[in-house]
Short mmCIF file of C-alpha atoms and ligand atoms in Angstrom, two decimals:
data_model
loop_
_atom_site.label_atom_id
_atom_site.label_comp_id
_atom_site.label_asym_id
_atom_site.label_seq_id
_atom_site.Cartn_x
_atom_site.Cartn_y
_atom_site.Cartn_z
CA MET A 1 -11.35 35.45 -12.93
CA LYS A 2 -7.58 35.10 -12.51
CA ILE A 3 -6.58 31.49 -13.19
CA VAL A 4 -2.93 30.48 -12.88
CA VAL A 5 -1.96 27.55 -15.09
CA ILE A 6 1.07 25.71 -13.71
CA GLY A 7 2.72 24.07 -16.72
CA GLY A 8 0.93 26.63 -18.87
CA THR A 9 3.61 26.37 -21.57
CA GLY A 10 3.19 22.60 -22.08
CA LEU A 11 1.00 20.57 -24.44
CA ILE A 12 -2.20 20.80 -22.39
CA GLY A 13 -1.26 24.00 -20.55
CA SER A 14 -0.81 26.17 -23.64
CA LYS A 15 -4.15 25.01 -25.07
CA LEU A 16 -5.83 25.59 -21.73
CA VAL A 17 -4.47 29.14 -21.40
CA SER A 18 -5.82 29.99 -24.89
CA LYS A 19 -9.23 28.53 -24.14
CA LEU A 20 -9.58 30.32 -20.81
CA ARG A 21 -8.59 33.63 -22.43
CA GLU A 22 -11.14 33.06 -25.22
CA HIS A 23 -13.74 32.84 -22.45
CA GLY A 24 -12.63 36.15 -20.97
CA HIS A 25 -10.57 34.87 -18.03
CA GLU A 26 -7.22 36.23 -16.95
CA ALA A 27 -5.20 33.06 -17.57
CA VAL A 28 -1.58 33.26 -16.44
CA PRO A 29 0.86 30.58 -17.68
CA ALA A 30 3.38 29.63 -15.00
CA ALA A 31 6.46 27.56 -15.77
CA PRO A 32 10.23 27.86 -15.39
CA ASN A 33 10.53 29.93 -18.55
CA THR A 34 7.94 32.42 -17.26
CA GLY A 35 9.89 32.70 -13.98
CA VAL A 36 7.84 30.25 -11.89
CA ASN A 37 9.36 27.06 -10.54
CA THR A 38 7.16 24.89 -8.35
CA LEU A 39 10.11 22.77 -7.23
CA THR A 40 11.92 25.71 -5.64
CA GLY A 41 8.94 28.01 -5.02
CA GLU A 42 10.55 30.71 -7.17
CA GLY A 43 8.00 33.21 -8.50
CA LEU A 44 5.00 31.43 -6.94
CA ALA A 45 3.99 34.09 -4.39
CA GLU A 46 3.94 36.78 -7.08
CA ALA A 47 2.13 34.62 -9.67
CA LEU A 48 -0.61 33.54 -7.24
CA LYS A 49 -1.44 37.05 -6.02
CA GLY A 50 -5.17 37.61 -6.60
CA ALA A 51 -5.70 34.18 -8.20
CA ALA A 52 -9.08 32.51 -7.67
CA VAL A 53 -8.05 29.20 -9.19
CA VAL A 54 -4.79 27.32 -9.78
CA VAL A 55 -4.70 24.58 -12.40
CA ASP A 56 -1.73 22.22 -12.28
CA VAL A 57 -0.99 20.63 -15.66
CA SER A 58 2.76 20.47 -15.13
CA ASN A 59 4.82 17.36 -15.69
CA SER A 60 8.17 16.14 -14.45
CA PRO A 61 11.08 16.58 -16.86
CA SER A 62 12.34 13.15 -15.76
CA TRP A 63 10.26 9.98 -15.40
CA GLU A 64 12.86 8.00 -13.51
CA ASP A 65 11.10 6.64 -10.38
CA ALA A 66 12.81 8.77 -7.71
CA ALA A 67 12.91 11.92 -9.84
CA VAL A 68 9.23 11.83 -10.77
CA MET A 69 8.22 11.16 -7.16
CA LYS A 70 10.35 14.09 -5.98
CA PHE A 71 8.83 16.33 -8.66
CA PHE A 72 5.17 15.67 -7.88
CA GLU A 73 5.61 15.57 -4.09
CA THR A 74 7.77 18.69 -3.80
CA SER A 75 5.95 20.79 -6.39
CA THR A 76 2.50 19.86 -5.05
CA ARG A 77 3.51 20.61 -1.44
CA ASN A 78 4.93 23.98 -2.49
CA LEU A 79 1.92 24.84 -4.62
CA LEU A 80 -0.61 24.00 -1.92
CA ALA A 81 1.31 26.01 0.71
CA TYR A 82 1.57 29.09 -1.52
CA GLU A 83 -2.10 28.73 -2.52
CA ALA A 84 -3.18 28.64 1.14
CA ALA A 85 -1.15 31.79 1.82
CA ALA A 86 -2.63 33.55 -1.23
CA GLY A 87 -6.23 32.53 -0.42
CA VAL A 88 -6.74 30.52 -3.62
CA GLY A 89 -10.20 28.94 -3.57
CA HIS A 90 -9.84 26.05 -6.02
CA HIS A 91 -6.95 23.76 -6.89
CA VAL A 92 -7.42 21.75 -10.09
CA ALA A 93 -4.99 19.02 -11.12
CA LEU A 94 -4.76 16.86 -14.20
CA SER A 95 -4.04 13.19 -13.58
CA VAL A 96 -4.62 9.94 -15.41
CA VAL A 97 -7.60 7.56 -15.64
CA GLY A 98 -6.74 4.36 -13.82
CA THR A 99 -3.87 5.83 -11.75
CA GLU A 100 -4.97 3.74 -8.76
CA ARG A 101 -4.81 0.57 -10.92
CA LEU A 102 -1.33 1.24 -12.32
CA LEU A 103 0.77 1.55 -9.19
CA GLU A 104 3.32 -0.98 -10.39
CA SER A 105 4.71 2.04 -12.28
CA GLY A 106 6.82 4.67 -10.52
CA TYR A 107 5.18 7.38 -12.62
CA PHE A 108 1.73 6.45 -11.34
CA ARG A 109 2.93 6.12 -7.76
CA ALA A 110 4.09 9.72 -8.10
CA LYS A 111 0.73 10.83 -9.58
CA MET A 112 -1.01 9.05 -6.70
CA ALA A 113 1.22 10.88 -4.20
CA GLN A 114 0.27 14.16 -5.91
CA GLU A 115 -3.43 13.29 -5.64
CA ASN A 116 -3.14 12.27 -1.99
CA LEU A 117 -1.48 15.57 -1.04
CA ILE A 118 -4.29 17.45 -2.79
CA ARG A 119 -7.00 15.41 -1.05
CA ALA A 120 -5.36 15.96 2.34
CA SER A 121 -4.98 19.71 1.92
CA SER A 122 -7.41 22.34 3.17
CA ILE A 123 -7.92 23.83 -0.30
CA PRO A 124 -11.10 22.94 -2.21
CA TYR A 125 -10.04 20.88 -5.23
CA SER A 126 -10.98 19.02 -8.35
CA ILE A 127 -8.88 16.23 -9.85
CA VAL A 128 -9.44 15.53 -13.54
CA HIS A 129 -8.53 12.01 -14.62
CA ALA A 130 -8.02 11.98 -18.39
CA THR A 131 -7.26 9.03 -20.64
CA GLN A 132 -4.14 8.94 -22.83
CA PHE A 133 -3.83 11.79 -25.34
CA PHE A 134 -3.84 10.91 -29.06
CA GLU A 135 -0.57 12.88 -29.10
CA PHE A 136 0.91 10.28 -26.73
CA ILE A 137 0.32 7.26 -29.02
CA LYS A 138 3.64 7.73 -30.81
CA GLY A 139 5.36 7.66 -27.39
CA ILE A 140 3.66 4.35 -26.59
CA ALA A 141 4.86 2.91 -29.90
CA ASP A 142 8.41 4.17 -29.36
CA ILE A 143 8.78 2.83 -25.83
CA SER A 144 7.32 -0.56 -26.86
CA THR A 145 9.48 -1.05 -29.95
CA ALA A 146 11.92 -3.95 -30.15
CA GLY A 147 13.67 -4.05 -33.52
CA ASN A 148 10.94 -3.61 -36.11
CA LYS A 149 8.21 -5.04 -33.86
CA VAL A 150 5.91 -3.33 -31.39
CA PRO A 151 4.40 -5.92 -28.99
CA LEU A 152 1.30 -4.58 -27.25
CA PRO A 153 -1.52 -6.12 -25.21
CA PRO A 154 -5.04 -5.89 -26.71
CA VAL A 155 -6.50 -4.12 -23.66
CA LEU A 156 -9.31 -1.60 -23.92
CA PHE A 157 -8.14 1.92 -24.72
CA GLN A 158 -10.13 5.15 -25.00
CA PRO A 159 -7.70 7.93 -25.95
CA MET A 160 -8.66 11.55 -26.51
CA ALA A 161 -7.36 14.66 -28.24
CA ALA A 162 -5.18 17.01 -26.16
CA ASP A 163 -7.51 19.77 -27.28
CA ASP A 164 -10.47 17.96 -25.67
CA VAL A 165 -8.44 17.36 -22.50
CA ALA A 166 -7.79 21.10 -22.27
CA SER A 167 -11.52 21.81 -22.76
CA ALA A 168 -12.47 19.33 -20.04
CA VAL A 169 -9.94 20.78 -17.58
CA GLY A 170 -11.06 24.31 -18.46
CA ARG A 171 -14.71 23.52 -17.75
CA VAL A 172 -13.78 22.09 -14.36
CA ALA A 173 -11.54 25.06 -13.57
CA VAL A 174 -14.31 27.63 -14.06
CA GLY A 175 -16.87 25.56 -12.12
CA PRO A 176 -17.19 24.92 -8.40
CA PRO A 177 -14.67 22.54 -6.75
CA VAL A 178 -15.98 18.97 -6.79
CA ASN A 179 -13.67 17.86 -3.94
CA GLY A 180 -13.28 14.59 -5.80
CA THR A 181 -12.34 13.20 -9.19
CA VAL A 182 -14.01 13.62 -12.55
CA GLU A 183 -13.09 11.42 -15.49
CA ALA A 184 -12.63 12.44 -19.11
CA GLY A 185 -12.12 10.09 -22.05
CA GLY A 186 -12.29 9.83 -25.80
CA PRO A 187 -15.54 9.28 -27.72
CA GLU A 188 -14.62 5.73 -28.85
CA LYS A 189 -13.26 2.58 -27.25
CA PHE A 190 -10.54 0.67 -29.08
CA ARG A 191 -7.93 -1.95 -28.35
CA LEU A 192 -4.49 -0.56 -27.54
CA ASP A 193 -2.70 -2.65 -30.19
CA GLU A 194 -5.27 -1.63 -32.82
CA VAL A 195 -4.87 2.12 -32.18
CA VAL A 196 -1.08 1.99 -32.36
CA ARG A 197 -1.27 -0.14 -35.54
CA ARG A 198 -3.60 2.41 -37.16
CA TYR A 199 -1.42 5.31 -36.06
CA LEU A 200 1.75 3.76 -37.50
CA ALA A 201 -0.01 2.81 -40.76
CA ALA A 202 -1.34 6.35 -41.17
CA ARG A 203 2.21 7.69 -40.68
CA LYS A 204 3.62 5.08 -43.12
CA ASP A 205 5.80 3.87 -40.27
CA PRO A 206 7.08 0.36 -41.19
CA ARG A 207 7.05 -0.98 -37.61
CA GLU A 208 4.74 -3.96 -37.07
CA VAL A 209 2.43 -4.07 -34.06
CA VAL A 210 2.28 -7.58 -32.62
CA THR A 211 -0.74 -8.43 -30.50
CA ASP A 212 0.54 -10.09 -27.33
CA PRO A 213 -1.68 -10.43 -24.26
CA HIS A 214 1.48 -10.71 -22.12
CA ALA A 215 3.20 -7.64 -23.54
CA ARG A 216 3.66 -4.79 -21.09
CA TYR A 217 2.35 -1.27 -21.35
CA TYR A 218 5.10 1.11 -20.34
CA GLY A 219 6.79 -1.70 -18.45
CA ILE A 220 3.76 -2.78 -16.44
CA GLU A 221 1.03 -5.39 -16.75
CA VAL A 222 -2.36 -3.88 -17.45
CA SER A 223 -5.70 -5.58 -17.15
CA GLU A 224 -8.51 -5.42 -19.72
CA ARG A 225 -10.19 -2.29 -18.28
CA ALA A 226 -7.29 -0.63 -16.43
CA LEU A 227 -6.93 2.25 -18.91
CA VAL A 228 -10.59 3.07 -19.56
CA PRO A 229 -12.87 5.35 -17.56
CA GLY A 230 -16.22 4.52 -16.00
CA ASP A 231 -19.65 5.20 -17.49
CA ASP A 232 -19.86 8.75 -16.08
CA ALA A 233 -16.78 10.02 -17.92
CA ARG A 234 -17.11 13.26 -19.86
CA LEU A 235 -16.35 12.35 -23.46
CA GLY A 236 -14.31 14.42 -25.88
CA GLU A 237 -15.71 15.18 -29.34
CA THR A 238 -12.71 14.50 -31.55
CA ARG A 239 -12.67 11.07 -33.15
CA PHE A 240 -9.37 9.29 -33.67
CA GLU A 241 -9.76 9.12 -37.45
CA THR A 242 -10.50 12.87 -37.63
CA TRP A 243 -7.46 13.70 -35.51
CA LEU A 244 -5.23 11.38 -37.58
CA SER A 245 -6.16 13.23 -40.75
CA GLN A 246 -5.18 16.63 -39.31
CA PRO A 247 -1.67 17.92 -40.07
CA THR A 248 -1.35 18.96 -36.40
CA ALA A 249 -1.54 15.27 -35.47
CA GLN A 250 2.18 15.05 -36.25
CA VAL A 251 3.89 14.86 -32.89
CA PRO A 252 7.29 16.56 -32.93
CA SER A 253 8.19 15.42 -29.40
CA THR A 254 11.78 14.34 -28.96
CA LYS A 255 11.74 13.73 -25.24
CA PRO A 256 10.51 10.50 -23.66
CA GLN A 257 6.87 10.49 -22.71
CA PRO A 258 5.50 9.70 -19.28
CA ALA A 259 3.95 6.36 -18.52
CA ALA A 260 0.47 7.80 -18.76
N1 NAP B 301 0.40 11.87 -21.67
C1 NAP B 301 -0.84 11.49 -21.46
O1 NAP B 301 -1.45 10.78 -22.30
C2 NAP B 301 -1.58 11.95 -20.22
C3 NAP B 301 -2.87 11.47 -19.98
C4 NAP B 301 -3.58 11.97 -18.88
C5 NAP B 301 -2.99 12.92 -18.04
N2 NAP B 301 -1.70 13.34 -18.30
C6 NAP B 301 -1.14 14.38 -17.39
O2 NAP B 301 -1.16 15.62 -18.07
C7 NAP B 301 -0.25 16.50 -17.45
C8 NAP B 301 0.36 17.43 -18.48
O3 NAP B 301 1.00 16.70 -19.51
P1 NAP B 301 1.61 17.44 -20.79
O4 NAP B 301 1.91 16.35 -21.77
O5 NAP B 301 0.76 18.59 -21.20
O6 NAP B 301 3.00 17.99 -20.19
P2 NAP B 301 4.18 18.75 -20.98
O7 NAP B 301 3.78 19.13 -22.36
O8 NAP B 301 5.42 17.94 -20.79
O9 NAP B 301 4.32 20.11 -20.14
C9 NAP B 301 4.82 20.10 -18.84
C10 NAP B 301 4.75 21.51 -18.29
O10 NAP B 301 5.26 21.49 -16.94
C11 NAP B 301 6.16 22.57 -16.80
N3 NAP B 301 7.12 22.33 -15.73
C12 NAP B 301 8.16 21.44 -15.68
N4 NAP B 301 8.87 21.60 -14.55
C13 NAP B 301 8.26 22.62 -13.85
C14 NAP B 301 8.54 23.27 -12.62
N5 NAP B 301 9.58 22.89 -11.84
N6 NAP B 301 7.75 24.29 -12.23
C15 NAP B 301 6.69 24.68 -12.99
N7 NAP B 301 6.37 24.10 -14.17
C16 NAP B 301 7.16 23.09 -14.60
C17 NAP B 301 6.83 22.66 -18.16
O11 NAP B 301 7.50 23.90 -18.29
P3 NAP B 301 8.80 24.02 -19.28
O12 NAP B 301 8.32 23.72 -20.65
O13 NAP B 301 9.24 25.42 -19.07
O14 NAP B 301 9.78 23.00 -18.78
C18 NAP B 301 5.62 22.53 -19.07
O15 NAP B 301 4.93 23.75 -19.14
C19 NAP B 301 0.74 15.60 -16.69
O16 NAP B 301 0.61 15.85 -15.28
C20 NAP B 301 0.31 14.18 -17.00
O17 NAP B 301 0.40 13.32 -15.89
C21 NAP B 301 -1.00 12.89 -19.34
#
């Protein structure tokens, strides 16, 4: 089956392409550096020729409110139009658990706009809502740091390995469209402050996490259960402690992370 992975060179996309190929699918990574740009439409018609499924795991290079909204609206509109023309039978998109509860954030308003365009389109679809990646925890610490302190609210948090996110998205991509949302989460529930504290300690990072129920998460107030999935979520296998002990758990990212 030909499966085009939009954002197939990114963190989740590159893992997803490998997994799909391991299972014998023709997985085609599509991103600006493979000649496909969903913002302009460049390369899309050619890339989608003969594709049965398109998986969108792209992300906006900028998370400024207007820029991120423009990215997800324009790229999703373009993608859906080119998919309709190419006869694609399944559009899969990766979004975030709790998106509908986090609309105080411009990033989540943009993800919601992306989801609404998908729901309104004529193409059968599946939206995968994943919890925060373990790989994203450093980004949460960095954005929350003030001096040597990292104030964070003790809300429930159920992060998962990027590898498990890619597996969950891959399983959905090769299955029938659900025309709805499926949730994926990590195998364990923690408190946000606790996870970041453990991450920094494991990395011998001297910053101190301060538990503060009024602290903001990526600039917004989050309630106790805003970031965790429901009981039907598909759970990843990788435990936080196992991931922390792997050398690949080092996150080399230099760019700011999205408010996910
Ligand atoms: N961070 C989290 O914890 C979290 C949790 C749940 C869901 N998510 C969602 O997961 C998705 C993927 O995140 P990620 O961290 O894997 O992203 P990432 O590593 O930043 O990768 C983004 C991908 O999008 C591509 N891209 C950027 N602009 C494009 C354009 N105009 N046309 C086509 N492709 C373009 C990039 O290509 P280049 O490299 O060539 O620029 C790259 O392949 C996001 O939609 C995010 O909302 C994130």
